[in-house]
Short mmCIF file of C-alpha atoms in Angstrom, two decimals:
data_model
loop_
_atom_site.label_atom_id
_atom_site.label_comp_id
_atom_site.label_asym_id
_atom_site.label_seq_id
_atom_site.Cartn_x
_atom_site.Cartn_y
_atom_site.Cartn_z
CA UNK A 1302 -34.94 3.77 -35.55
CA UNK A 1303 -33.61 3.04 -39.04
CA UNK A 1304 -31.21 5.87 -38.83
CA UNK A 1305 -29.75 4.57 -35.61
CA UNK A 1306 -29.47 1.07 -37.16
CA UNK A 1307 -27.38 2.09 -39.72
CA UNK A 1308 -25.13 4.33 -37.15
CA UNK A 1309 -24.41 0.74 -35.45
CA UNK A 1310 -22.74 -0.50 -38.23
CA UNK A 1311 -19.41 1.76 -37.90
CA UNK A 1312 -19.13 1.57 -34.69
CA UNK A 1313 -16.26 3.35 -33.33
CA UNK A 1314 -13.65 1.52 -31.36
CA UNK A 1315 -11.66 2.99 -28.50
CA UNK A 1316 -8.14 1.87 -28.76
CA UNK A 1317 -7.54 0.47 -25.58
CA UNK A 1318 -4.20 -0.94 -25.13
CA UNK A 1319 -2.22 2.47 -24.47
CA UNK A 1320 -4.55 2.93 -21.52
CA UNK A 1321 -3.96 -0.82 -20.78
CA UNK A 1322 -0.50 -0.14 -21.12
CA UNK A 1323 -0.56 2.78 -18.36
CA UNK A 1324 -3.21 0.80 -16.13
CA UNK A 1325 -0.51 -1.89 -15.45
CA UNK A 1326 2.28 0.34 -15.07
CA UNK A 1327 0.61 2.25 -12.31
CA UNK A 1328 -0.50 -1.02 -10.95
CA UNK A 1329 2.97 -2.96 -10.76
CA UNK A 1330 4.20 0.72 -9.26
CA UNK A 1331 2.10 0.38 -6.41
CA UNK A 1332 2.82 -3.00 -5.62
CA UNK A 1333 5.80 -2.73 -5.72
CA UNK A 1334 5.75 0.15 -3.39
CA UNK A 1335 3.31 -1.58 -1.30
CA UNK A 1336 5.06 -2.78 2.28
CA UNK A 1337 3.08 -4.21 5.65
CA UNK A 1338 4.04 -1.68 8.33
CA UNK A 1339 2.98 -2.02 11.80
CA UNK A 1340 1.44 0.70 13.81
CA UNK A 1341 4.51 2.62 16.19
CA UNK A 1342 4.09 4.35 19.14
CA UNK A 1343 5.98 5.91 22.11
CA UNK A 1344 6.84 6.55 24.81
CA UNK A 1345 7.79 9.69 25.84
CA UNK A 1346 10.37 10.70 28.24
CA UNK A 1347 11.96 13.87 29.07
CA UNK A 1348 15.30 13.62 30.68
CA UNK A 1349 17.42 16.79 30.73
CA UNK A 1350 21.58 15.91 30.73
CA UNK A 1351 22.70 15.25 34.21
CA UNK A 1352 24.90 18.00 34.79
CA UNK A 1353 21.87 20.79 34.33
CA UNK A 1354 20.40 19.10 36.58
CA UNK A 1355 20.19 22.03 39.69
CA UNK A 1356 19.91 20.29 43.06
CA UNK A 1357 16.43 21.36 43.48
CA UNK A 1358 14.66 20.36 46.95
CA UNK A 1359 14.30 16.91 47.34
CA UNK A 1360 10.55 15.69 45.72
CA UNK A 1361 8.76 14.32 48.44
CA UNK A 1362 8.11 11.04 47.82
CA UNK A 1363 11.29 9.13 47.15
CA UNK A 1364 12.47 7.59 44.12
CA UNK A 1365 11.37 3.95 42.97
CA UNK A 1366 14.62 2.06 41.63
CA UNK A 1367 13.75 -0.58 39.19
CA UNK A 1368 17.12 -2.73 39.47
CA UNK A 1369 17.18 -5.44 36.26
CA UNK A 1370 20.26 -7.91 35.80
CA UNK A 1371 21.25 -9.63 32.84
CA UNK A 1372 22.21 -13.15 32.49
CA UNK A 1373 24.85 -13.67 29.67
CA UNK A 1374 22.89 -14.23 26.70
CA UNK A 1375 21.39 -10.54 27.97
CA UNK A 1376 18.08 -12.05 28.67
CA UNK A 1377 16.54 -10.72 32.42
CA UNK A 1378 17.74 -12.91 35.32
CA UNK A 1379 16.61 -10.51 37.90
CA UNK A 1380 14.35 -7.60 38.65
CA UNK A 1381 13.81 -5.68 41.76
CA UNK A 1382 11.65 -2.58 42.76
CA UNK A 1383 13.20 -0.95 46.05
CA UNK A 1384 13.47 -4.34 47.77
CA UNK A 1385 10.61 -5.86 46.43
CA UNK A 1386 11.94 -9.07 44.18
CA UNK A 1387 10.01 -10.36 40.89
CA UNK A 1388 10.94 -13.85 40.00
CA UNK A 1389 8.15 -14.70 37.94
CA UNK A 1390 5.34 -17.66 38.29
CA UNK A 1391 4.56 -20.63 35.40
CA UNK A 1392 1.82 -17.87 34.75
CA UNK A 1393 3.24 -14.86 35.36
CA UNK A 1394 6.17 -13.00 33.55
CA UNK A 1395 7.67 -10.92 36.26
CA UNK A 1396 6.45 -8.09 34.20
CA UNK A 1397 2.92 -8.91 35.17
CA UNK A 1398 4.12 -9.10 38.92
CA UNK A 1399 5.82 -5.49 38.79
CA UNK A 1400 2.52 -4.39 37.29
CA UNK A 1401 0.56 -5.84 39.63
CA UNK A 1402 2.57 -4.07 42.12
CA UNK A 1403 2.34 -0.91 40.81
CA UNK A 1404 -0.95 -1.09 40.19
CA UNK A 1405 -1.60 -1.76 44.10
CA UNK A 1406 1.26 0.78 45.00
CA UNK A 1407 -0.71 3.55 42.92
CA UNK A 1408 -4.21 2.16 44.13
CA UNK A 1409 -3.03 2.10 48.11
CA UNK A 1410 -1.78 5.55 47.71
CA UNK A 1411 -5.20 7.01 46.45
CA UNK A 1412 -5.23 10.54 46.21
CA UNK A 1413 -3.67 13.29 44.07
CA UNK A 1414 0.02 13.61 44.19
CA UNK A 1415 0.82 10.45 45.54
CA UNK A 1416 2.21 7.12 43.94
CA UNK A 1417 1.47 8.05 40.43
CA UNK A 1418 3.52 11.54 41.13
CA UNK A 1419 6.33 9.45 42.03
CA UNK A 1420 9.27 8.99 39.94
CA UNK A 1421 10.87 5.02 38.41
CA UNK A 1422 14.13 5.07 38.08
CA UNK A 1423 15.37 2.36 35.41
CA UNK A 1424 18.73 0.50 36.62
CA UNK A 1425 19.37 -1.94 34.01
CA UNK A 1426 22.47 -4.27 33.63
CA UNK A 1427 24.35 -2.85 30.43
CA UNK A 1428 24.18 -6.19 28.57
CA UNK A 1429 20.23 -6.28 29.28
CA UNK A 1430 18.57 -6.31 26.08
CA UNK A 1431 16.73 -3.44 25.12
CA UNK A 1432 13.50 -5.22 24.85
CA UNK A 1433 13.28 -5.47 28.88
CA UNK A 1434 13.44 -1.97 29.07
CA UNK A 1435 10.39 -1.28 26.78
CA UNK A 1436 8.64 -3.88 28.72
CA UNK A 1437 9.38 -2.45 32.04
CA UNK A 1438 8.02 1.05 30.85
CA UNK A 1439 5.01 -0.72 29.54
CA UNK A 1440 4.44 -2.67 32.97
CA UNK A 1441 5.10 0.39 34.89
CA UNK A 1442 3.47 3.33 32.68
CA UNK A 1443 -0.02 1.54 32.36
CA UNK A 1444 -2.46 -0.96 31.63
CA UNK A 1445 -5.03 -2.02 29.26
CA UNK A 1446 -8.64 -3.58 30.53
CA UNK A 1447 -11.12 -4.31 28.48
CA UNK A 1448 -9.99 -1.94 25.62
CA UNK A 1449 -9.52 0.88 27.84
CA UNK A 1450 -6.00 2.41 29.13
CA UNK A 1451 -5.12 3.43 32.57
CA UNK A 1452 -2.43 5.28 33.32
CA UNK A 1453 0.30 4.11 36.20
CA UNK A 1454 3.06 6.12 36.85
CA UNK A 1455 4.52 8.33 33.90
CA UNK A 1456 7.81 9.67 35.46
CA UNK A 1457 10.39 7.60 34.41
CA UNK A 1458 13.66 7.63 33.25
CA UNK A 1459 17.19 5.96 33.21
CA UNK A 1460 19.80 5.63 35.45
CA UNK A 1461 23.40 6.86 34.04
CA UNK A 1462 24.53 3.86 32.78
CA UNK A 1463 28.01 2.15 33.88
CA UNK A 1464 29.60 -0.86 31.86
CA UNK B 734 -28.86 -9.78 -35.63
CA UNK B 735 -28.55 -10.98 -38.99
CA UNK B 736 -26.72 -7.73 -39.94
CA UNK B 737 -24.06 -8.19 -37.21
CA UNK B 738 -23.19 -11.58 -37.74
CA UNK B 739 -22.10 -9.85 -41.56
CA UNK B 740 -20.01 -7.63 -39.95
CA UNK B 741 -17.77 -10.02 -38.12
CA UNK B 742 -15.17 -10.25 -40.73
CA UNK B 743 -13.16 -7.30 -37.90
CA UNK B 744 -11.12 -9.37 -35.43
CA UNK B 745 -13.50 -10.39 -32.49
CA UNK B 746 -12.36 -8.62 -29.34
CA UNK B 747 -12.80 -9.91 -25.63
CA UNK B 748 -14.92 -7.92 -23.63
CA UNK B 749 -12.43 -5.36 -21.61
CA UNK B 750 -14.78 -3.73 -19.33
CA UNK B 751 -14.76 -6.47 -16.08
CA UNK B 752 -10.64 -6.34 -16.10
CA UNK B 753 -10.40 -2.50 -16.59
CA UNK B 754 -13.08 -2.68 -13.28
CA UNK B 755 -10.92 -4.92 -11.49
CA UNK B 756 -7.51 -3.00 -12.40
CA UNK B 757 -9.02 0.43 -11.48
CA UNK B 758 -9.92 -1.52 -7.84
CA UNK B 759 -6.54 -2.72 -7.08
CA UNK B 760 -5.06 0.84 -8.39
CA UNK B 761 -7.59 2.21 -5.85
CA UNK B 762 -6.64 -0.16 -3.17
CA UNK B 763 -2.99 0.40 -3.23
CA UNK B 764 -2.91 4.22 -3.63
CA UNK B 765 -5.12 4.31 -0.81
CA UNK B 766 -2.50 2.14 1.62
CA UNK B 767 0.67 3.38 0.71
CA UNK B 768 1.69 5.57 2.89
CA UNK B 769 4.72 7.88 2.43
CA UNK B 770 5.33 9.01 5.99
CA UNK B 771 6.86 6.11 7.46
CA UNK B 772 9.60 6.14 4.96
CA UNK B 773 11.84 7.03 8.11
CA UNK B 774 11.49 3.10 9.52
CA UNK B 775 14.14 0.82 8.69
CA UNK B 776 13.71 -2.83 7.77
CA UNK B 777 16.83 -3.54 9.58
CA UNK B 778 15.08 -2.10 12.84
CA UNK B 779 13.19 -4.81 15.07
CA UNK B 780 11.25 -2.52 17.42
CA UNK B 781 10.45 -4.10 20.79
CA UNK B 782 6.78 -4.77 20.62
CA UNK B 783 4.11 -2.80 23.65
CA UNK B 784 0.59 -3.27 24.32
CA UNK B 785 0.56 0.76 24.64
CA UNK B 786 2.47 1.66 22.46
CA UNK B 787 0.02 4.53 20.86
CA UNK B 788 0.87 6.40 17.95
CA UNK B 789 1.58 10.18 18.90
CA UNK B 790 -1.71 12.18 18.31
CA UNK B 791 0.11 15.28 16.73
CA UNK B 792 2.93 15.15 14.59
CA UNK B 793 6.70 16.15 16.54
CA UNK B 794 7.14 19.67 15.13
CA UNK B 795 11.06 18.71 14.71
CA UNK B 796 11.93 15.03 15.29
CA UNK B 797 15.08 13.66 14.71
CA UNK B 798 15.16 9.44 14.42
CA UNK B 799 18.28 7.44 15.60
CA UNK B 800 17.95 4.25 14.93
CA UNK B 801 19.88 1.02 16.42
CA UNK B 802 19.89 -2.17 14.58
CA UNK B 803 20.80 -5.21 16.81
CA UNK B 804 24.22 -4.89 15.58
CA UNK B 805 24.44 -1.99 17.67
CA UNK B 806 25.12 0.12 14.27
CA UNK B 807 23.29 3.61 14.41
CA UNK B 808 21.27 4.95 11.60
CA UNK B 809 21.17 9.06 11.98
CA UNK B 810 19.94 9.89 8.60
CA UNK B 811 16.89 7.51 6.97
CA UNK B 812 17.78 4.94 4.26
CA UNK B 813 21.25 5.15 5.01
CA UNK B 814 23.22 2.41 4.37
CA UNK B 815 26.57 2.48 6.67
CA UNK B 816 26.42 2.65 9.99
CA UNK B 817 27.55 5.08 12.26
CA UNK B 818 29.51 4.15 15.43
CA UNK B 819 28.40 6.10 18.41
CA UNK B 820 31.80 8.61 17.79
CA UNK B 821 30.21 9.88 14.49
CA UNK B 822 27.14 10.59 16.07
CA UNK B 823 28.43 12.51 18.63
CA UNK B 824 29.80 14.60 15.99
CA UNK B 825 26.49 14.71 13.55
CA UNK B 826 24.25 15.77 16.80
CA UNK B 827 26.29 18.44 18.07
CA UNK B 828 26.92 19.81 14.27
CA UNK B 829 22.91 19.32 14.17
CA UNK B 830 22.53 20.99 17.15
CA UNK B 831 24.33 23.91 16.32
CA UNK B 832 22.90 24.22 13.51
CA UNK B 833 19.51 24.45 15.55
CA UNK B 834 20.98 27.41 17.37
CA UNK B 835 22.11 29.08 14.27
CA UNK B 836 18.16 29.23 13.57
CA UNK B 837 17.07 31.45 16.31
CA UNK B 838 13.96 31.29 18.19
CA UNK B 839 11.67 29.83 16.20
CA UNK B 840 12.72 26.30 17.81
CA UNK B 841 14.79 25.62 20.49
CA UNK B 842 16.84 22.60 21.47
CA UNK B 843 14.22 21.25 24.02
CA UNK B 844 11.38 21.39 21.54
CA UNK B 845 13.27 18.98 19.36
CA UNK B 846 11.76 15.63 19.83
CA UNK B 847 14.48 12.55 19.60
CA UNK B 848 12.73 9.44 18.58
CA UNK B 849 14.86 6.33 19.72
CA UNK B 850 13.70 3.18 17.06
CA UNK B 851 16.23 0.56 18.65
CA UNK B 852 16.17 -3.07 17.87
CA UNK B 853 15.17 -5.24 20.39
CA UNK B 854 18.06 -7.03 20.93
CA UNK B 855 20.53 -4.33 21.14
CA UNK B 856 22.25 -3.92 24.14
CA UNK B 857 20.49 -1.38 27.21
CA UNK B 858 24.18 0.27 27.68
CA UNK B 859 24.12 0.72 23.62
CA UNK B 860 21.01 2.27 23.75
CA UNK B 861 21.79 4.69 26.60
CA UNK B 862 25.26 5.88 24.82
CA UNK B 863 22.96 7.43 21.86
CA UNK B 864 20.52 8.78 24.52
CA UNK B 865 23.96 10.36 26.40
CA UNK B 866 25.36 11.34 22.86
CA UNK B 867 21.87 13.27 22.22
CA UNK B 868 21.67 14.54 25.73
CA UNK B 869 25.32 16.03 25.35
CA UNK B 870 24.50 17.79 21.96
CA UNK B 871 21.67 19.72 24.36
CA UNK B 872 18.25 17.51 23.15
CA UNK B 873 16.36 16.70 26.33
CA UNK B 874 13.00 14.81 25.08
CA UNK B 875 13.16 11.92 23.65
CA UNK B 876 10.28 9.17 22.50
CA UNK B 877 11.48 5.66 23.19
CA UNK B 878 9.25 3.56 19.81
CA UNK B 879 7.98 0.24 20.56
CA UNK B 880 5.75 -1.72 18.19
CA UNK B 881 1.99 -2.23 18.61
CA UNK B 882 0.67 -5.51 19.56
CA UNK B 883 -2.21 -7.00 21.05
CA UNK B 884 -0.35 -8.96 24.04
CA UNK B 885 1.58 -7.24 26.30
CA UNK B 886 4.99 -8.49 24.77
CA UNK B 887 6.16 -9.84 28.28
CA UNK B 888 6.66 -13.17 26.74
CA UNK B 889 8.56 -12.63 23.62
CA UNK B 890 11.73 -13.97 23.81
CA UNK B 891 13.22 -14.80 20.40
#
């Protein structure tokens, strides 16, 4: 005990400050690199160029058109499936209507290869902002209930577009 | 104790040990977030925001991003600063997709996964004339990126 006594009284200091130093550097580095991103998904589409296109036999079921007009500002003024108008409620965005719809098109069609084997075609207006579009795929593709997905119809793609 | 109180004729240091603690944390906590793959998103991107939007479970084995801010400028390589106007890409694809030829088999042209990141306000016509562009150099699947949100984004209209 008297031994280590006397061993206290030089004790050795660790120089600190160049770790310090290197501490803080690494620090402001990854602050600095630090940046908020938000999860990204997709959605995937597969749409072969229009001229390889081989005129296969007609698919059975025909077609859905999804017909969306712009107003000037490129904001949705009107959105149709087949014939089947979606204006839109004080609760409802007509997105919620055209899922609605879907979801009773796919549900009255029970079976395998039926609604959800059919095909959307997207028809928008050229000025129609891009966001529609996203939200029309979301309405149409699926739906989320009570933190579990279910799948509409997948098929879709874009109509040529025409200024 | 006596004998220590002699001794103090060193400078008295602060005790280091609870900042060193707390600096090692933070170090910790921001090594751990970064993340280095995403380098490819642009802050001049807006995506459209989805309620199902899902990342992709696997990696694409070869994507290629095109970008469109709401300027309706395209972004073909990451982090570049000019824009290209939908005439230069035309020309970068098809040069891209030869250059995918030139490769052989290991990959073909439909394998190649074209991720479309366009803002939300740019214009649908816009954002088909890249698709066309891509479709013309030969790419045929493509992965239209939304954002991830809680709400369905059916209301968002800023």
């Amino acid at each position: 005990m008297k031994i280590r006594k006397t061993k206290h009284k030089d004790k050795i200091e660790l120089q600190m400050t160049p770790m310090i130093d290197i501490v803080f550097q690494l620090l402001v580095f990854f602050i600095m690199t630090f940046k908020i991103v938000e999860p990204e998904g997709d959605f995937n589409v597969r749409m072969p160029p229009p001229a390889s296109q081989s005129p296969s036999q007609p698919p059975e079921t025909p077609t859905l058109i999804l017909k969306m007009t712009a107003d000037a500002d490129g904001n949705l003024a009107s959105m149709k499936l087949g014939d089947v108008p979606f204006t839109g409620t004080d609760k409802l965005t007509p997105f919620d209507q055209l899922r609605s719809h879907i979801v009773s098109l796919v549900g009255d069609e029970a079976g395998p290869g039926t609604a959800s084997e059919r095909e959307v075609e997207l028809d928008s207006d050229f000025n129609l902002k891009y966001r529609y579009d996203i939200n029309a795929i979301t309405a149409i593709s699926g739906y989320i209930q009570d933190g579990q997905k279910f799948k509409l119809i997948e098929k879709i793609r874009f109509a040529p577009s025409s200024e | 104790m006596k004998v220590v109180s002699a001794k103090r004729r060193e400078v008295s240091e602060g005790d280091m040990t609870p900042m060193i603690d707390m600096v090692f944390q933070l170090i910790a906590f921001f090594m751990v977030l970064i993340n280095f793959s995403d380098i490819d998103q642009d802050q001049r991107v807006h995506l459209p925001k989805s309620e199902l939007a899902k990342p992709p479970e696997v990696a694409y084995e070869k994507p290629i991003t095109l970008q469109m801010t709401a300027d309706e400028g395209i972004i073909l390589n990451a982090g570049a600063s000019d824009l290209l106007s939908i005439e230069d890409l035309r020309i970068a694809l098809m040069r891209q997709s030869q250059v995918i030829k030139a490769q052989g088999d290991d990959i073909k042209l439909s394998d190649v996964t074209v991720i479309i990141r366009a803002d939300e306000s740019a214009r649908h016509g816009k954002v088909l004339e890249m698709v066309d562009a891509a479709q013309q150099a030969g790419f045929e699947t493509f992965a239209f990126r939304g954002k991830q949100s809680q709400d369905s984004g059916f209301n968002s209209r800023e």
